[in-house]
PDB file of C-alpha atoms in Angstrom:
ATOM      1  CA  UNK A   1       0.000   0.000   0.000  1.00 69.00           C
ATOM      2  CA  UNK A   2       2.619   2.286   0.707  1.00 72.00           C
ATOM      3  CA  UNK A   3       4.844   1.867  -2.434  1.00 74.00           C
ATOM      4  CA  UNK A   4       1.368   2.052  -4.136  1.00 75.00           C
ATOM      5  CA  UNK A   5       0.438   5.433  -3.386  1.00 74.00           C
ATOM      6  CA  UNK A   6       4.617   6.492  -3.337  1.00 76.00           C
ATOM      7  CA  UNK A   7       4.465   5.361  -6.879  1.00 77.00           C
ATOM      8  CA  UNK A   8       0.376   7.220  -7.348  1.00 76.00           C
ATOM      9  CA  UNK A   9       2.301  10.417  -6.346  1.00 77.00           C
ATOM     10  CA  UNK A  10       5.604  10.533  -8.587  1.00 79.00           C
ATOM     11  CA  UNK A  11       3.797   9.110 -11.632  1.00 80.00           C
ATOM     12  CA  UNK A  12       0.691  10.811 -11.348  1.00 80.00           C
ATOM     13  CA  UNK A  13       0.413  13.862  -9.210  1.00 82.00           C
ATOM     14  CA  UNK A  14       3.590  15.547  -8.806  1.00 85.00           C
ATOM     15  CA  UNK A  15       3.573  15.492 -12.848  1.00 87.00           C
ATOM     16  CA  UNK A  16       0.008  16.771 -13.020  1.00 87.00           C
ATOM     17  CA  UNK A  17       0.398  19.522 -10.247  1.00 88.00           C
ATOM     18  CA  UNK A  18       1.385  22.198 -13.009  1.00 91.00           C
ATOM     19  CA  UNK A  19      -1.789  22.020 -14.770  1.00 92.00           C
ATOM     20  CA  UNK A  20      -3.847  21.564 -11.285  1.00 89.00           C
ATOM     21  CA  UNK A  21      -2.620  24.994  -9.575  1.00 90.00           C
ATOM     22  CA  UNK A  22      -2.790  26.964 -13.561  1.00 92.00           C
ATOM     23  CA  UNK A  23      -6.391  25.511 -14.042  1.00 92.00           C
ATOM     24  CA  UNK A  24      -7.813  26.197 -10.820  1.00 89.00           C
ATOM     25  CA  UNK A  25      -6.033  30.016 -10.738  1.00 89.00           C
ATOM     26  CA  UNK A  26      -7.746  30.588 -13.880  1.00 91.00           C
ATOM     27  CA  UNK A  27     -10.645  29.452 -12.464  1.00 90.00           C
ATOM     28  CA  UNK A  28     -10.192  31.714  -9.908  1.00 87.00           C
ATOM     29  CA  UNK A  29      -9.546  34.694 -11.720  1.00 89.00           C
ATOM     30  CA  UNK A  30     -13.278  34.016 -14.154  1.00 90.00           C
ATOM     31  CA  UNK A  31     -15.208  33.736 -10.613  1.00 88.00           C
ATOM     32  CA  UNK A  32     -13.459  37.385  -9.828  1.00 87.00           C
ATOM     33  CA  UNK A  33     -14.972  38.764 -13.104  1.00 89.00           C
ATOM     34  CA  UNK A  34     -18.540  37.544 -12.428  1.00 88.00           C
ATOM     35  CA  UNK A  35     -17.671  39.258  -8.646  1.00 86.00           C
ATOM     36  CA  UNK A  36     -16.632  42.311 -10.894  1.00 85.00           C
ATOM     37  CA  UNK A  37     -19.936  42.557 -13.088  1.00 87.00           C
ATOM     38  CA  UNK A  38     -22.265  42.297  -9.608  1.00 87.00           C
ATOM     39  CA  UNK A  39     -20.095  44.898  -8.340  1.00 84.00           C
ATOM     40  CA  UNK A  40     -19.753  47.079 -10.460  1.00 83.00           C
ATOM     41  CA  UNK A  41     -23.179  48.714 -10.002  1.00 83.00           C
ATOM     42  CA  UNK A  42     -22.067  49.255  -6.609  1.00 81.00           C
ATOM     43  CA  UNK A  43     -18.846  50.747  -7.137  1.00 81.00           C
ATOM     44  CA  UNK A  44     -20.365  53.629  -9.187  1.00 78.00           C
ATOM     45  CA  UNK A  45     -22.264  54.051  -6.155  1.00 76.00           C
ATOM     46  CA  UNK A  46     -19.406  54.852  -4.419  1.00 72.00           C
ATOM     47  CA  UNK A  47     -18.398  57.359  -6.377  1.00 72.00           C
ATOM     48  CA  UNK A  48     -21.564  59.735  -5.581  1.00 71.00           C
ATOM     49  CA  UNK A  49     -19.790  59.987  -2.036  1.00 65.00           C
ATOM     50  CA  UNK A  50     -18.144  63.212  -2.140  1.00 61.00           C
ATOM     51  CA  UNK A  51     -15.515  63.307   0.652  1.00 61.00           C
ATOM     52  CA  UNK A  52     -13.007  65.730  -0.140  1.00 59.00           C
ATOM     53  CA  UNK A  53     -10.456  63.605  -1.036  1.00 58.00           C
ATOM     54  CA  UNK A  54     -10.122  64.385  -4.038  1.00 58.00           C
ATOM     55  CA  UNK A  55     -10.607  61.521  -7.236  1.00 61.00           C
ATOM     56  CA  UNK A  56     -11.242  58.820  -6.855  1.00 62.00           C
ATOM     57  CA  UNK A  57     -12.807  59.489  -3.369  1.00 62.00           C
ATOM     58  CA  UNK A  58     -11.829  57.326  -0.477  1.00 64.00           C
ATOM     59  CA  UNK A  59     -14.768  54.725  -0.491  1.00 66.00           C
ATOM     60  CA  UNK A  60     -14.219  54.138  -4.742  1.00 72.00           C
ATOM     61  CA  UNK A  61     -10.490  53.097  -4.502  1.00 75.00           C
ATOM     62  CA  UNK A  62     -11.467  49.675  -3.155  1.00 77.00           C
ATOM     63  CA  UNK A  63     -12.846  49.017  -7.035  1.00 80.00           C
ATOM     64  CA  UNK A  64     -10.105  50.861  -8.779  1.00 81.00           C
ATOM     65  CA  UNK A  65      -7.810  48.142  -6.791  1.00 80.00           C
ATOM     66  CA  UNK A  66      -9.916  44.977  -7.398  1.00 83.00           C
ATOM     67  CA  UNK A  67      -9.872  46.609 -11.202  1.00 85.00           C
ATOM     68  CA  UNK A  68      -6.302  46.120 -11.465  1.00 85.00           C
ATOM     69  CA  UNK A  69      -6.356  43.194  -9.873  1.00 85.00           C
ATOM     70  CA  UNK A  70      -8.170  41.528 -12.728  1.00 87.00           C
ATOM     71  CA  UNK A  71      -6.702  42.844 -15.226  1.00 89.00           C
ATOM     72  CA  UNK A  72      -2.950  41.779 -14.344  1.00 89.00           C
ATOM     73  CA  UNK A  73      -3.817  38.384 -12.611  1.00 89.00           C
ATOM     74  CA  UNK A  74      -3.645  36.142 -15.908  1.00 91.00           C
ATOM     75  CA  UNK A  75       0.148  38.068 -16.668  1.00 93.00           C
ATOM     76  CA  UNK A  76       0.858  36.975 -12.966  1.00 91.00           C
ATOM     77  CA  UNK A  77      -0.456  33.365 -13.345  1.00 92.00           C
ATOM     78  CA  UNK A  78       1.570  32.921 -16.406  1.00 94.00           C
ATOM     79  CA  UNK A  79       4.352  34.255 -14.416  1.00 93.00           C
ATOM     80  CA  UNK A  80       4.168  32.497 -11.085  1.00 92.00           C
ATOM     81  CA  UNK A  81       3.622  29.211 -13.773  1.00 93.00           C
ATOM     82  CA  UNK A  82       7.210  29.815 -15.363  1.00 95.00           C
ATOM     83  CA  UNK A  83       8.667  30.452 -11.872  1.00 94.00           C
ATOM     84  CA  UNK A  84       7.244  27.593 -10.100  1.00 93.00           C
ATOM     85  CA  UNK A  85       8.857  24.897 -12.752  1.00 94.00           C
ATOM     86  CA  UNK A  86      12.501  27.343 -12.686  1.00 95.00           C
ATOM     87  CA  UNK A  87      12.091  26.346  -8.968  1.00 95.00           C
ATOM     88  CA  UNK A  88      10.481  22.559  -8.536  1.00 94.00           C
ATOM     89  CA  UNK A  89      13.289  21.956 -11.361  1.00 94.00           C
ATOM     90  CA  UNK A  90      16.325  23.475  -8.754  1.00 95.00           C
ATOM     91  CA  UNK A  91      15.034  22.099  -6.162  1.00 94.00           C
ATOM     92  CA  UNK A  92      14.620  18.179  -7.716  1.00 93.00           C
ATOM     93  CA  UNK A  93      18.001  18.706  -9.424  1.00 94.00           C
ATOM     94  CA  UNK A  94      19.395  19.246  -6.319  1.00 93.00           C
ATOM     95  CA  UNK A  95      17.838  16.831  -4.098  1.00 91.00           C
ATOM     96  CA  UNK A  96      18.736  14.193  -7.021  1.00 90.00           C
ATOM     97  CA  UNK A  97      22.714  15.580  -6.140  1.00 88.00           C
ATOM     98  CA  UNK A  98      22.342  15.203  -2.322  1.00 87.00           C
ATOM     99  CA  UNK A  99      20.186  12.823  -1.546  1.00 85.00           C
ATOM    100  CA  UNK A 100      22.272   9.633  -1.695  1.00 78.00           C
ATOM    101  CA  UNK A 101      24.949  11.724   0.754  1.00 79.00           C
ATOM    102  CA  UNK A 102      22.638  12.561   2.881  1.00 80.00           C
ATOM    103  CA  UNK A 103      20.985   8.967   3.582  1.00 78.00           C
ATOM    104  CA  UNK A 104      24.604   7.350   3.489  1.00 72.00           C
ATOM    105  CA  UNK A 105      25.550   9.891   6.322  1.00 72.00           C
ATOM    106  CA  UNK A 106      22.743  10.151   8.087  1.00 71.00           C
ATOM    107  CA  UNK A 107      22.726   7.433  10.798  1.00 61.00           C
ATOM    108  CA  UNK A 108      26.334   6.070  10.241  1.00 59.00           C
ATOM    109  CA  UNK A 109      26.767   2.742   8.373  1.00 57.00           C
ATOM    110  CA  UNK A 110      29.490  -0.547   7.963  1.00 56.00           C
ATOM    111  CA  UNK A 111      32.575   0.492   7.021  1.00 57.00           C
ATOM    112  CA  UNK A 112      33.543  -2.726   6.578  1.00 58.00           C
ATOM    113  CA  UNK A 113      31.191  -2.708   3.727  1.00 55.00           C
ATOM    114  CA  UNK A 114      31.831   0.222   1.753  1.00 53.00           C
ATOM    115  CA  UNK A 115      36.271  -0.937   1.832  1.00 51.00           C
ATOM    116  CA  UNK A 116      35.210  -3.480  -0.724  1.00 51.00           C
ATOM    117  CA  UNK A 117      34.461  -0.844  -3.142  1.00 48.00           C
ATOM    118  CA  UNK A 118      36.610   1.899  -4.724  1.00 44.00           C
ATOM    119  CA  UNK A 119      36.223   5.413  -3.377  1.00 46.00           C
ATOM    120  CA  UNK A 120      34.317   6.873  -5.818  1.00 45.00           C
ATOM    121  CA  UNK A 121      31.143   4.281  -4.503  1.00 50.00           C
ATOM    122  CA  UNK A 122      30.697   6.540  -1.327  1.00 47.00           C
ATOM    123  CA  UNK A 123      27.865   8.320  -1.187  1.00 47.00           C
ATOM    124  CA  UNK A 124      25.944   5.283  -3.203  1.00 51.00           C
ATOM    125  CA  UNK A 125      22.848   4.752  -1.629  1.00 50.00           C
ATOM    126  CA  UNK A 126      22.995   0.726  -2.954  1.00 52.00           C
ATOM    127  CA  UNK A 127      26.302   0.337  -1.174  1.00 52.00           C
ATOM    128  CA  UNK A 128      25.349   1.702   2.182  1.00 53.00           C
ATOM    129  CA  UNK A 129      22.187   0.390   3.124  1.00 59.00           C
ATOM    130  CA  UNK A 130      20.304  -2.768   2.791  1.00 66.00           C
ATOM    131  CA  UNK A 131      17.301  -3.513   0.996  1.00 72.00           C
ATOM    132  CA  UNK A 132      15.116  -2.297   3.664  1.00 76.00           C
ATOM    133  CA  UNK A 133      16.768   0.581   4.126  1.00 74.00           C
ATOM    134  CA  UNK A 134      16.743   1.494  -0.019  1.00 76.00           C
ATOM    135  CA  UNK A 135      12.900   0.780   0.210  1.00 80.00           C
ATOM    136  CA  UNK A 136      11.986   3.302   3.445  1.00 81.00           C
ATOM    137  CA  UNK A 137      14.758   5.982   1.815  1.00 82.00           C
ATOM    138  CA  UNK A 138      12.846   5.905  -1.866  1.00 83.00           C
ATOM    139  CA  UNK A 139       9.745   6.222  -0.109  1.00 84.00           C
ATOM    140  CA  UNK A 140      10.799   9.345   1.727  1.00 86.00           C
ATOM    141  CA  UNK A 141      12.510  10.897  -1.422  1.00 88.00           C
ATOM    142  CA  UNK A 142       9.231  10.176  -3.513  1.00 87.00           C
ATOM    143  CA  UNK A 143       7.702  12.359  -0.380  1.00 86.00           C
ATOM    144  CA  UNK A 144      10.091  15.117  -0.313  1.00 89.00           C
ATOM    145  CA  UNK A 145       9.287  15.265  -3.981  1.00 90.00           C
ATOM    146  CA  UNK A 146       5.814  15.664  -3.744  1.00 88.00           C
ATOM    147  CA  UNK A 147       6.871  18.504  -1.039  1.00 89.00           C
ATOM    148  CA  UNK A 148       8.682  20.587  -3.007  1.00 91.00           C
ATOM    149  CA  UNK A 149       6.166  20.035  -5.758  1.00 90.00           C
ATOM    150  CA  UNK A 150       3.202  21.205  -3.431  1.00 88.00           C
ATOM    151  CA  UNK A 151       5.877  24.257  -1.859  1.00 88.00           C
ATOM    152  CA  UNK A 152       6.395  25.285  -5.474  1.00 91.00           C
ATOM    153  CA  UNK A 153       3.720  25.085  -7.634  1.00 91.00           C
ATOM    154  CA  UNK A 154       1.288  26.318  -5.225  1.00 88.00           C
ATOM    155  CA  UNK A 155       3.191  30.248  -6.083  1.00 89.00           C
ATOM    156  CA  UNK A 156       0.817  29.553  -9.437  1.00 89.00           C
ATOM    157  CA  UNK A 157      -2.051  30.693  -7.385  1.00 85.00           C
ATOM    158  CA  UNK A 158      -0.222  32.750  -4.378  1.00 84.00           C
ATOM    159  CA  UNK A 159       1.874  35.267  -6.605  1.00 85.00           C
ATOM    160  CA  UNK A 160      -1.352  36.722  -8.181  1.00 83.00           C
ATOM    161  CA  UNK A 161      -2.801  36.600  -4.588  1.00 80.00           C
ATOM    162  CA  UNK A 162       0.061  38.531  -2.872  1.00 80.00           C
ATOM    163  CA  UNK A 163       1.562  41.123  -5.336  1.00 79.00           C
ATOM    164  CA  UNK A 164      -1.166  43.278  -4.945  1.00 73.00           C
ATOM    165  CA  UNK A 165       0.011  43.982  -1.004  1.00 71.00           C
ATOM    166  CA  UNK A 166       2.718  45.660  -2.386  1.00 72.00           C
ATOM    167  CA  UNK A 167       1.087  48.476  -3.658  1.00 66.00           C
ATOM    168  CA  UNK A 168      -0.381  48.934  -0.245  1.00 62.00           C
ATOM    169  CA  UNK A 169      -3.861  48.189  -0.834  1.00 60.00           C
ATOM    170  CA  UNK A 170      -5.655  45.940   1.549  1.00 58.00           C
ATOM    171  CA  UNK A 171      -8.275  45.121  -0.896  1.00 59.00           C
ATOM    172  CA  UNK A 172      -9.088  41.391  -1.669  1.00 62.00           C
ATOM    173  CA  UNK A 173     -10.864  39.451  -4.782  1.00 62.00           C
ATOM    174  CA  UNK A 174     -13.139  37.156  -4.601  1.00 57.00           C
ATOM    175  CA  UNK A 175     -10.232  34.216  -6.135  1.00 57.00           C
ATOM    176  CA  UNK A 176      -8.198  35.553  -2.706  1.00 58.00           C
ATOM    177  CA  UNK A 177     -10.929  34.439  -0.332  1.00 55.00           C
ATOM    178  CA  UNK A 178     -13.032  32.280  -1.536  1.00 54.00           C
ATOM    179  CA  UNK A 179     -10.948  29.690  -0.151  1.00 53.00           C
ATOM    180  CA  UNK A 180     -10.673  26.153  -2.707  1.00 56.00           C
ATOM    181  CA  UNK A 181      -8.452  24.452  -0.413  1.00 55.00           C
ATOM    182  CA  UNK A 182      -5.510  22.939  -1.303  1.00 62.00           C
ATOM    183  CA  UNK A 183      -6.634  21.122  -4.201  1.00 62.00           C
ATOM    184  CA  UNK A 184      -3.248  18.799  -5.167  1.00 60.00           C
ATOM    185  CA  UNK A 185      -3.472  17.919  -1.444  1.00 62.00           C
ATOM    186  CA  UNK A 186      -6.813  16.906  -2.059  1.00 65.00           C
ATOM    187  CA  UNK A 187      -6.495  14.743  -4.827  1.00 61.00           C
ATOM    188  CA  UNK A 188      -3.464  12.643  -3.285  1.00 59.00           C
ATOM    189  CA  UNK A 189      -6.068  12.397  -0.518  1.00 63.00           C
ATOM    190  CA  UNK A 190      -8.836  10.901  -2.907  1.00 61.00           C
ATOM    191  CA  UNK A 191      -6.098   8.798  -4.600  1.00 57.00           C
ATOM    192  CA  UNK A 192      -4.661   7.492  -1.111  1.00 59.00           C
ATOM    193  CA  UNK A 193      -8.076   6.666  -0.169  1.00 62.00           C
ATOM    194  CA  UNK A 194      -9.069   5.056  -3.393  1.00 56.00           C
ATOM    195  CA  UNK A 195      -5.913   3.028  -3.578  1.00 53.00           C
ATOM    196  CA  UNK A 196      -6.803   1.541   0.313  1.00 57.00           C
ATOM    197  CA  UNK A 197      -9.777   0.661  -0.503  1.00 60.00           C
ATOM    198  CA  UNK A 198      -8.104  -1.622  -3.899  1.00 55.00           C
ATOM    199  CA  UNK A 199      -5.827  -2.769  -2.247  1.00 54.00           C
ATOM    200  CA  UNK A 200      -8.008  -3.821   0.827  1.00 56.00           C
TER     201      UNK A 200
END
């Protein structure tokens, strides 16, 4: 069961995660425009509010944010697409470089062992640990996989979310609060659940 849903998640979800978080932003960003044609009505309301602030008065620059906010959200999904994969890609590269010197130092091993090959062989996972060990140590590197995968590809849908703040405006869309949930995490739930119940 376990190598089962290991194997569910490299093969299936950390390779699909991509198109999960860029579908559901999109998604996201079509549910803001139907918030933006109710609202709209509204907003012109708010303009009728003289306050002597000057244009646009202090009750209308909630819209003119939310405004701006749709407009540059699909250049910011495309972006936070590109720079998820330019990170998940670093990342995996460099867990593929470390990992097997990590394990092999990580809670000593035979030296007796490793004398029998030439010194090049340290740091290969096959020569330090049994076949136990090589099972458990996949297992976890198929999970820190799907980790980074989640960390990174969930700035699809959190750069769009977040760059706003930096203009200073508190001002939220609907795609910021209407809170999906964690959808990749949801699916390996679903698949976990589904694969239990096979293999039960």
């Amino acid at each position: 069961f376990m190598a089962l849903t290991a194997g569910i998640l490299l093969n299936y979800i950390v390779p699909f995660m991509p198109f999960i978080y860029f579908f559901f932003a999109v998604m996201g960003w079509i549910k803001s425009l139907f918030e933006a044609l109710i609202g709209v009505p509204l907003w012109a309301l708010a303009h009728l509010r003289y306050d002597r602030d000057g244009f646009p008065t202090g009750k209308s620059i909630t819209g003119y944010v939310l405004l701006i906010d749709i407009f540059i959200r699909p250049i910011l999904i495309v972006f936070g697409l590109i720079a998820s994969s330019i990170v998940f890609f670093a990342m995996v590269r460099t867990l593929n470089g470390i990992f097997a010197l990590v394990v092999s130092n990580l809670s000593g091993f035979d030296y007796n062992n490793t004398t029998k090959y030439a010194a090049n062989s340290i740091g290969s996972l096959s020569q330090m640990r049994g076949e136990i060990d090589q099972f458990f140590f996949t297992i976890l590197y198929i999970i820190f996989v799907y980790m980074i995968g989640l960390g990174c590809f969930k700035m699809i849908d959190q750069v769009p979310a977040s760059v706003l703040r930096w203009s200073g405006a508190g001002a939220q869309s609907f795609a910021n609060i209407s809170g999906d949930g964690d959808v990749a995490d949801t699916i390996k739930g679903t698949f976990k659940t589904g694969s239990y119940n096979v293999m039960a």
